[in-house]
Coordinates of C-alpha atoms in Angstrom, one line a residue:
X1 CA -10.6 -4.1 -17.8
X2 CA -8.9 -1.3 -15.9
X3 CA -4.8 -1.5 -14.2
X4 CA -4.9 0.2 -10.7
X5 CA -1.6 -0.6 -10.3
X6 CA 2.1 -2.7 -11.6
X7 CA 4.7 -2.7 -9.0
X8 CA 8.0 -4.8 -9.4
X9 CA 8.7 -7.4 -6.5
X10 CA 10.0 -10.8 -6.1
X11 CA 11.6 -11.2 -10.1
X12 CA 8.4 -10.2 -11.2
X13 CA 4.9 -8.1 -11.4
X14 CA 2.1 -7.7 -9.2
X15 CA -0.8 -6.3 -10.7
X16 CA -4.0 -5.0 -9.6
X17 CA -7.0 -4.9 -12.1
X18 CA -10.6 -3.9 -12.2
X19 CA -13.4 -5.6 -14.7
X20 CA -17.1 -5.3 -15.0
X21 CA -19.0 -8.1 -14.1
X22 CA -22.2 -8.8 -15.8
X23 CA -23.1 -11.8 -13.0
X24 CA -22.7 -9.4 -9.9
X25 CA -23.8 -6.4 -11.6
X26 CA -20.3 -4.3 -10.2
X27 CA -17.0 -3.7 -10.7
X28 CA -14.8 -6.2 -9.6
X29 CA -10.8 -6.0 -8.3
X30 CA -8.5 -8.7 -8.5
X31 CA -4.9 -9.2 -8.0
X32 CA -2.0 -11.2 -10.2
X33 CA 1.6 -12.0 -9.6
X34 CA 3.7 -12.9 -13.4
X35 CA 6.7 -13.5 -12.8
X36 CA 9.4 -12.8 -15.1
X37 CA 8.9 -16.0 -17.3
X38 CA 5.2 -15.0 -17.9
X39 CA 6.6 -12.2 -20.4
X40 CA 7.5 -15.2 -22.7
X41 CA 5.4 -18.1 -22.4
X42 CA 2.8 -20.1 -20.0
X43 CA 3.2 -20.3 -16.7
X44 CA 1.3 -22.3 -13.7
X45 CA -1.3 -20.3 -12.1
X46 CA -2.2 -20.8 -8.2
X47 CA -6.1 -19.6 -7.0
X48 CA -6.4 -18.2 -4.2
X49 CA -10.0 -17.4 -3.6
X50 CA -11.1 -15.1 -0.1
X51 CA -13.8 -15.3 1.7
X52 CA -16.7 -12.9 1.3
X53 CA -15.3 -10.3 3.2
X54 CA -11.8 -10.5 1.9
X55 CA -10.4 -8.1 -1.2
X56 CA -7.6 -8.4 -3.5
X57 CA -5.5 -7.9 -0.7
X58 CA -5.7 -11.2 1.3
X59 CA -3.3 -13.0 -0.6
X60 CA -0.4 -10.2 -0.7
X61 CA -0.8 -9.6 3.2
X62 CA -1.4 -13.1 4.6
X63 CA 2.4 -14.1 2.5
X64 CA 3.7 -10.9 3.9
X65 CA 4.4 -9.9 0.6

């Protein structure tokens, strides 16, 4: 797995990361938010899954974030 990119915002990190994926047979992007508490324990995770013409960045841009 591969970091595009960690920027600060909103008490915590979005990250953008890049993985191989054996089942589509291409690389792969995806996004995460951790906030602050993630640095020190479990914290609840929210999918949000795109359609198939959506990237990494539906989430951040349909929030406005």
């Amino acid at each position: 797995m591969k970091t595009l990119s960690e920027n600060k915002c909103f008490g915590g990190t979005q990250g953008v990361y890049r993985h191989s994926s054996k089942a589509c047979q291409c690389d792969m992007t995806f996004a995460v938010f951790l906030p602050e508490e993630a640095v020190s324990g479990p914290v609840p995770v929210l999918w949000y899954l795109s359609g198939l013409t959506c990237t990494h960045e539906n989430a951040m841009v349909k929030a406005g974030a």
